[in-house]
Amino acid sequence: MRERLLRLRDRAHVQWLCTTMNKGQVFVLVRLTKYDVFSFSTEPCSTYQKHGFLRSSRLRSRWCEAGILKDLFPRIYDLETCKDVNIRTKLEASSLETSLRHNVRGGAEQAQLIAVSEVSGNITLAPQADRYNWLLYNDGVYSVASLKKKIDNQRSLSEASRTRWVKYIPIKVNILAWKIKLNALPTRFNLSRRGIDIGSLMCPLCDVGIETSTHLFFICNIADQIYYKIARWWNVTYEGFTSYTEWLGWLALLRHSIKLKALLEGVFYNTWWFLWGFRNKIMFDSNSPSKAVLFDNIVSSSFTWCRSRCKAAFTWNDWLKNPYLIIV
């Protein structure tokens, strides 16, 4: 069952990985990533090696750098009577020709036998059970931390920047902002791309454009009106956004302290939280929500969340009149 869920390459890899990780860790680090985890490990080769010497096991795994011997030396493989003979048994025999159907007859057979002998002469078997060698750790022992670090490093190269987390607002709001950045929300457009029939692709807030994350949170008229009010409230210039990247660039150019920018960023995250909730209520509630109180709810909830998580002491009046003068 676990092999089927994780879609790993073979049973041996599953058994090895599952001895060092629990099911949840395997599922997170393998099933949900696009990286070949087992490219970071080497095939086992020891005294108790079970892989076929020439056939290199039924799974066609490569236990030596030369490759799969049955493909490199097909004439010798055809002569082999025991296709699944293991490495230890083959090397302990008096000669590599012991298990062949007949002695080699020269020509290609003789040349391939010499080549196989050269390969076997370079094999050193350790007096221990078969095991995989983990390449991401110096001692060769697998660890969850090394795999997680490798996956994180690979992901950070493919993304413009790391995830932005604002400590002044709840985790659930940060997660929503993270999904907006990655375009991972179940908007109508994203659902349609997955083959789900949802009827209309139009934005439920303005009914003007197709509902994408970019449209819903940056282009929609309702979002634009709220951003204009936030800009007036915080006494900053606002010329409109058309994407997450433009909003991030606008935020970076503001002449405020880093902590105050984080506070304003939290207000925008909170705005996205209420916009997404407003959109869901329009779609799924029997009673249409009121757009008039949307901005007021954003201001009040931002004060509650930021005030409870910020060390600075500021009042409700400070938050309403001059939030940009707060010393965080």
Tab-separated table of C-alpha atoms in Angstrom:
chain	number	residue	atom	x	y	z
A	1	MET	CA	0.000	0.000	0.000
A	2	ARG	CA	2.781	2.394	0.912
A	3	GLU	CA	4.645	1.649	-2.314
A	4	ARG	CA	1.535	2.457	-4.349
A	5	LEU	CA	0.861	5.705	-2.486
A	6	LEU	CA	4.394	7.012	-2.796
A	7	ARG	CA	4.980	5.813	-6.345
A	8	LEU	CA	8.583	4.954	-5.578
A	9	ARG	CA	10.774	3.062	-7.997
A	10	ASP	CA	11.052	-0.337	-6.331
A	11	ARG	CA	10.323	-2.282	-3.173
A	12	ALA	CA	13.931	-2.194	-1.957
A	13	HIS	CA	13.946	1.605	-1.926
A	14	VAL	CA	10.633	1.683	-0.071
A	15	GLN	CA	11.834	-0.720	2.596
A	16	TRP	CA	15.072	1.235	3.075
A	17	LEU	CA	13.385	4.631	3.306
A	18	CYS	CA	10.594	3.433	5.573
A	19	THR	CA	13.077	2.108	8.128
A	20	THR	CA	14.326	5.648	8.712
A	21	MET	CA	11.133	7.700	8.329
A	22	ASN	CA	7.559	7.407	9.421
A	23	LYS	CA	4.740	7.306	6.880
A	24	GLY	CA	3.891	10.973	7.234
A	25	GLN	CA	7.471	12.098	6.648
A	26	VAL	CA	7.803	9.919	3.558
A	27	PHE	CA	4.538	11.265	2.176
A	28	VAL	CA	5.537	14.901	2.696
A	29	LEU	CA	9.132	14.685	1.497
A	30	VAL	CA	8.587	12.334	-1.455
A	31	ARG	CA	4.970	12.291	-2.614
A	32	LEU	CA	4.564	16.080	-2.565
A	33	THR	CA	7.897	16.909	-4.237
A	34	LYS	CA	8.956	16.633	-7.857
A	35	TYR	CA	12.530	15.664	-7.016
A	36	ASP	CA	14.051	12.206	-7.421
A	37	VAL	CA	14.916	11.510	-3.789
A	38	PHE	CA	16.796	8.332	-4.615
A	39	SER	CA	19.260	10.107	-6.875
A	40	PHE	CA	20.868	11.188	-3.587
A	41	SER	CA	21.705	7.568	-2.636
A	42	THR	CA	24.011	4.876	-4.029
A	43	GLU	CA	23.096	1.236	-4.604
A	44	PRO	CA	24.111	-1.234	-1.875
A	45	CYS	CA	27.088	-3.506	-2.415
A	46	SER	CA	28.326	-5.699	0.437
A	47	THR	CA	29.203	-9.247	1.406
A	48	TYR	CA	25.518	-10.164	1.511
A	49	GLN	CA	24.696	-8.567	-1.836
A	50	LYS	CA	21.502	-10.097	-3.265
A	51	HIS	CA	21.591	-8.409	-6.670
A	52	GLY	CA	22.376	-10.576	-9.665
A	53	PHE	CA	26.017	-10.373	-10.732
A	54	LEU	CA	25.311	-10.060	-14.437
A	55	ARG	CA	21.631	-9.325	-14.464
A	56	SER	CA	22.028	-6.803	-11.653
A	57	SER	CA	18.696	-7.913	-10.123
A	58	ARG	CA	15.242	-8.149	-11.638
A	59	LEU	CA	14.884	-4.417	-11.083
A	60	ARG	CA	17.782	-3.668	-13.436
A	61	SER	CA	19.558	-1.530	-10.850
A	62	ARG	CA	23.140	-0.433	-11.475
A	63	TRP	CA	25.476	-1.615	-8.701
A	64	CYS	CA	28.697	-0.720	-10.536
A	65	GLU	CA	29.799	2.359	-12.459
A	66	ALA	CA	30.221	0.393	-15.686
A	67	GLY	CA	26.489	-0.099	-15.943
A	68	ILE	CA	24.224	-3.132	-16.194
A	69	LEU	CA	26.519	-6.023	-17.085
A	70	LYS	CA	23.866	-8.003	-18.964
A	71	ASP	CA	23.633	-5.126	-21.433
A	72	LEU	CA	27.381	-4.562	-21.640
A	73	PHE	CA	28.292	-8.223	-22.090
A	74	PRO	CA	25.300	-9.990	-23.698
A	75	ARG	CA	27.293	-13.000	-24.940
A	76	ILE	CA	28.455	-13.927	-21.436
A	77	TYR	CA	24.968	-13.347	-20.068
A	78	ASP	CA	23.523	-15.786	-22.605
A	79	LEU	CA	26.009	-18.435	-21.437
A	80	GLU	CA	25.213	-17.924	-17.737
A	81	THR	CA	23.137	-20.800	-16.318
A	82	CYS	CA	22.173	-19.000	-13.101
A	83	LYS	CA	20.863	-15.613	-14.154
A	84	ASP	CA	20.226	-14.443	-10.579
A	85	VAL	CA	23.494	-15.527	-9.002
A	86	ASN	CA	24.577	-12.928	-6.439
A	87	ILE	CA	27.862	-11.067	-6.353
A	88	ARG	CA	29.334	-12.866	-3.351
A	89	THR	CA	28.710	-16.325	-4.803
A	90	LYS	CA	30.144	-15.359	-8.174
A	91	LEU	CA	33.322	-13.878	-6.731
A	92	GLU	CA	33.904	-16.805	-4.353
A	93	ALA	CA	33.820	-19.283	-7.242
A	94	SER	CA	37.125	-20.575	-8.562
A	95	SER	CA	36.439	-18.976	-11.933
A	96	LEU	CA	33.834	-16.800	-13.572
A	97	GLU	CA	33.362	-19.592	-16.127
A	98	THR	CA	32.177	-22.100	-13.513
A	99	SER	CA	28.470	-21.435	-14.047
A	100	LEU	CA	28.644	-20.955	-17.829
A	101	ARG	CA	27.026	-23.540	-20.119
A	102	HIS	CA	30.336	-24.158	-21.887
A	103	ASN	CA	33.783	-22.676	-22.087
A	104	VAL	CA	34.196	-19.507	-24.099
A	105	ARG	CA	35.129	-20.058	-27.722
A	106	GLY	CA	37.248	-17.021	-28.378
A	107	GLY	CA	36.328	-13.970	-30.386
A	108	ALA	CA	33.572	-11.810	-28.860
A	109	GLU	CA	32.950	-14.288	-26.028
A	110	GLN	CA	36.602	-14.241	-24.993
A	111	ALA	CA	36.801	-10.446	-25.181
A	112	GLN	CA	33.671	-10.016	-23.071
A	113	LEU	CA	34.874	-12.552	-20.477
A	114	ILE	CA	38.120	-10.612	-20.071
A	115	ALA	CA	36.173	-7.375	-19.665
A	116	VAL	CA	33.871	-8.940	-17.048
A	117	SER	CA	36.913	-10.226	-15.170
A	118	GLU	CA	38.374	-6.715	-15.104
A	119	VAL	CA	35.129	-5.320	-13.694
A	120	SER	CA	34.892	-8.015	-11.019
A	121	GLY	CA	38.513	-7.467	-10.058
A	122	ASN	CA	37.675	-3.910	-8.965
A	123	ILE	CA	34.798	-4.958	-6.681
A	124	THR	CA	35.356	-4.716	-2.929
A	125	LEU	CA	32.673	-6.181	-0.690
A	126	ALA	CA	32.321	-4.874	2.861
A	127	PRO	CA	31.624	-7.376	5.681
A	128	GLN	CA	28.205	-5.964	6.495
A	129	ALA	CA	24.591	-6.210	5.441
A	130	ASP	CA	23.385	-4.493	2.278
A	131	ARG	CA	22.701	-0.811	2.784
A	132	TYR	CA	22.310	2.398	0.826
A	133	ASN	CA	24.818	5.215	1.129
A	134	TRP	CA	23.214	8.653	1.606
A	135	LEU	CA	25.161	11.196	-0.460
A	136	LEU	CA	23.765	14.298	1.237
A	137	TYR	CA	25.359	13.507	4.594
A	138	ASN	CA	29.040	12.985	5.366
A	139	ASP	CA	28.640	9.716	7.271
A	140	GLY	CA	26.388	8.240	4.574
A	141	VAL	CA	23.446	7.807	6.954
A	142	TYR	CA	20.052	9.077	5.864
A	143	SER	CA	18.468	11.957	7.790
A	144	VAL	CA	15.198	13.820	7.297
A	145	ALA	CA	16.945	17.155	7.896
A	146	SER	CA	19.410	16.673	5.022
A	147	LEU	CA	16.632	15.777	2.588
A	148	LYS	CA	14.455	18.698	3.700
A	149	LYS	CA	17.404	21.081	3.318
A	150	LYS	CA	18.081	19.802	-0.194
A	151	ILE	CA	14.437	20.225	-1.239
A	152	ASP	CA	14.256	23.717	0.276
A	153	ASN	CA	17.434	24.780	-1.533
A	154	GLN	CA	16.108	23.486	-4.849
A	155	ARG	CA	12.791	25.295	-4.374
A	156	SER	CA	14.439	28.571	-3.408
A	157	LEU	CA	16.315	28.593	-6.726
A	158	SER	CA	13.108	28.365	-8.731
A	159	GLU	CA	11.223	31.087	-6.867
A	160	ALA	CA	11.846	34.826	-6.967
A	161	SER	CA	12.088	35.129	-3.195
A	162	ARG	CA	11.375	33.236	-0.029
A	163	THR	CA	7.953	33.230	1.566
A	164	ARG	CA	7.132	36.464	3.387
A	165	TRP	CA	5.722	36.032	6.890
A	166	VAL	CA	4.351	38.941	8.911
A	167	LYS	CA	4.420	38.293	12.645
A	168	TYR	CA	1.718	40.866	13.424
A	169	ILE	CA	-1.107	38.796	11.925
A	170	PRO	CA	-2.332	35.205	12.408
A	171	ILE	CA	-0.722	32.293	10.611
A	172	LYS	CA	-3.898	31.586	8.637
A	173	VAL	CA	-3.676	35.042	7.040
A	174	ASN	CA	0.005	34.543	6.208
A	175	ILE	CA	-0.836	31.243	4.545
A	176	LEU	CA	-3.485	32.908	2.395
A	177	ALA	CA	-0.958	35.561	1.290
A	178	TRP	CA	1.527	32.794	0.481
A	179	LYS	CA	-1.071	31.051	-1.691
A	180	ILE	CA	-1.827	34.313	-3.489
A	181	LYS	CA	1.848	34.687	-4.285
A	182	LEU	CA	2.037	31.141	-5.685
A	183	ASN	CA	-1.347	31.417	-7.457
A	184	ALA	CA	-2.494	28.392	-5.462
A	185	LEU	CA	-6.005	29.499	-4.488
A	186	PRO	CA	-9.041	27.644	-5.919
A	187	THR	CA	-10.208	30.544	-8.053
A	188	ARG	CA	-12.657	29.873	-10.855
A	189	PHE	CA	-9.915	29.997	-13.458
A	190	ASN	CA	-7.659	27.579	-11.551
A	191	LEU	CA	-10.545	25.168	-11.023
A	192	SER	CA	-11.416	25.246	-14.723
A	193	ARG	CA	-7.817	24.384	-15.609
A	194	ARG	CA	-8.230	21.200	-13.572
A	195	GLY	CA	-11.205	20.152	-15.639
A	196	ILE	CA	-13.905	21.172	-13.144
A	197	ASP	CA	-17.090	22.510	-14.728
A	198	ILE	CA	-18.014	25.626	-12.731
A	199	GLY	CA	-20.284	27.391	-15.206
A	200	SER	CA	-18.964	30.957	-15.267
A	201	LEU	CA	-15.343	32.117	-15.021
A	202	MET	CA	-16.269	35.727	-14.303
A	203	CYS	CA	-15.234	37.447	-11.076
A	204	PRO	CA	-18.120	37.207	-8.561
A	205	LEU	CA	-17.187	40.605	-7.073
A	206	CYS	CA	-17.272	42.807	-10.174
A	207	ASP	CA	-18.458	40.449	-12.934
A	208	VAL	CA	-16.040	42.142	-15.326
A	209	GLY	CA	-12.927	40.001	-15.693
A	210	ILE	CA	-12.040	36.334	-15.372
A	211	GLU	CA	-11.514	35.371	-11.745
A	212	THR	CA	-7.804	34.762	-11.296
A	213	SER	CA	-5.762	35.539	-8.195
A	214	THR	CA	-4.273	38.539	-9.976
A	215	HIS	CA	-7.674	39.923	-10.962
A	216	LEU	CA	-9.407	39.241	-7.655
A	217	PHE	CA	-6.761	40.808	-5.406
A	218	PHE	CA	-5.176	43.482	-7.617
A	219	ILE	CA	-7.354	44.436	-10.607
A	220	CYS	CA	-10.935	44.072	-9.371
A	221	ASN	CA	-12.723	47.393	-8.743
A	222	ILE	CA	-13.589	46.481	-5.169
A	223	ALA	CA	-9.961	45.663	-4.347
A	224	ASP	CA	-8.795	48.857	-6.050
A	225	GLN	CA	-11.221	50.988	-4.022
A	226	ILE	CA	-10.065	49.431	-0.759
A	227	TYR	CA	-6.387	49.968	-1.621
A	228	TYR	CA	-7.115	53.616	-2.358
A	229	LYS	CA	-8.699	53.991	1.092
A	230	ILE	CA	-5.733	52.237	2.733
A	231	ALA	CA	-3.321	54.590	0.949
A	232	ARG	CA	-5.228	57.646	2.215
A	233	TRP	CA	-5.402	56.141	5.693
A	234	TRP	CA	-1.635	55.539	5.783
A	235	ASN	CA	-0.788	58.777	3.941
A	236	VAL	CA	1.055	57.084	1.062
A	237	THR	CA	0.774	57.488	-2.697
A	238	TYR	CA	-1.235	54.938	-4.650
A	239	GLU	CA	-1.366	54.511	-8.421
A	240	GLY	CA	-2.862	51.028	-8.671
A	241	PHE	CA	-1.487	47.487	-8.874
A	242	THR	CA	-1.909	44.895	-11.587
A	243	SER	CA	0.008	42.023	-9.982
A	244	TYR	CA	1.599	40.749	-6.789
A	245	THR	CA	5.017	41.765	-8.113
A	246	GLU	CA	3.917	45.376	-8.634
A	247	TRP	CA	2.436	45.524	-5.142
A	248	LEU	CA	5.660	44.156	-3.652
A	249	GLY	CA	7.746	46.698	-5.571
A	250	TRP	CA	5.477	49.526	-4.413
A	251	LEU	CA	5.818	48.388	-0.803
A	252	ALA	CA	9.613	48.257	-1.063
A	253	LEU	CA	9.798	51.879	-2.265
A	254	LEU	CA	7.851	53.322	0.668
A	255	ARG	CA	9.893	55.549	2.980
A	256	HIS	CA	9.037	53.879	6.236
A	257	SER	CA	10.993	51.807	8.705
A	258	ILE	CA	11.197	48.059	8.157
A	259	LYS	CA	8.912	47.346	11.104
A	260	LEU	CA	6.328	49.898	9.994
A	261	LYS	CA	6.382	48.426	6.487
A	262	ALA	CA	5.738	45.019	8.019
A	263	LEU	CA	2.762	46.502	9.843
A	264	LEU	CA	1.380	47.927	6.591
A	265	GLU	CA	2.063	44.633	4.832
A	266	GLY	CA	0.010	42.939	7.525
A	267	VAL	CA	-2.861	45.322	6.758
A	268	PHE	CA	-2.753	44.263	3.101
A	269	TYR	CA	-2.629	40.593	4.062
A	270	ASN	CA	-5.660	41.203	6.238
A	271	THR	CA	-7.375	42.938	3.312
A	272	TRP	CA	-6.818	39.855	1.154
A	273	TRP	CA	-8.250	37.704	3.917
A	274	PHE	CA	-11.467	39.749	3.977
A	275	LEU	CA	-11.657	39.960	0.182
A	276	TRP	CA	-11.429	36.180	-0.070
A	277	GLY	CA	-14.062	35.775	2.646
A	278	PHE	CA	-16.296	38.359	0.950
A	279	ARG	CA	-15.973	36.467	-2.311
A	280	ASN	CA	-16.891	33.156	-0.660
A	281	LYS	CA	-19.949	34.676	1.008
A	282	ILE	CA	-21.174	36.018	-2.335
A	283	MET	CA	-20.816	32.584	-3.902
A	284	PHE	CA	-22.079	30.326	-1.122
A	285	ASP	CA	-24.235	32.321	1.330
A	286	SER	CA	-27.947	32.784	0.751
A	287	ASN	CA	-27.741	36.421	1.921
A	288	SER	CA	-25.413	38.768	0.051
A	289	PRO	CA	-22.787	40.417	2.300
A	290	SER	CA	-22.577	44.186	2.671
A	291	LYS	CA	-19.761	45.861	0.762
A	292	ALA	CA	-20.149	49.081	2.801
A	293	VAL	CA	-18.676	47.584	5.986
A	294	LEU	CA	-15.818	45.733	4.277
A	295	PHE	CA	-13.186	48.448	4.808
A	296	ASP	CA	-14.341	49.094	8.385
A	297	ASN	CA	-13.953	45.406	9.198
A	298	ILE	CA	-10.449	45.438	7.738
A	299	VAL	CA	-9.422	48.410	9.895
A	300	SER	CA	-10.868	47.018	13.122
A	301	SER	CA	-9.553	43.480	12.702
A	302	SER	CA	-6.119	44.797	11.696
A	303	PHE	CA	-6.004	46.797	14.909
A	304	THR	CA	-7.002	43.792	17.016
A	305	TRP	CA	-4.488	41.425	15.429
A	306	CYS	CA	-1.576	43.866	15.200
A	307	ARG	CA	-2.119	45.376	18.646
A	308	SER	CA	-2.136	41.965	20.342
A	309	ARG	CA	1.037	40.842	18.544
A	310	CYS	CA	3.026	44.087	18.616
A	311	LYS	CA	5.170	45.221	21.532
A	312	ALA	CA	4.455	48.883	20.821
A	313	ALA	CA	1.646	50.541	22.755
A	314	PHE	CA	-0.834	52.395	20.558
A	315	THR	CA	-4.479	53.217	20.985
A	316	TRP	CA	-7.487	52.848	18.745
A	317	ASN	CA	-7.363	56.580	17.977
A	318	ASP	CA	-3.696	56.302	16.996
A	319	TRP	CA	-4.569	53.459	14.667
A	320	LEU	CA	-7.429	55.351	13.042
A	321	LYS	CA	-5.772	58.755	12.624
A	322	ASN	CA	-2.004	58.260	12.272
A	323	PRO	CA	-0.969	54.597	11.893
A	324	TYR	CA	2.165	55.676	9.994
A	325	LEU	CA	3.393	57.542	13.108
A	326	ILE	CA	3.298	54.484	15.346
A	327	ILE	CA	6.720	53.597	16.748
A	328	VAL	CA	6.908	49.820	16.409
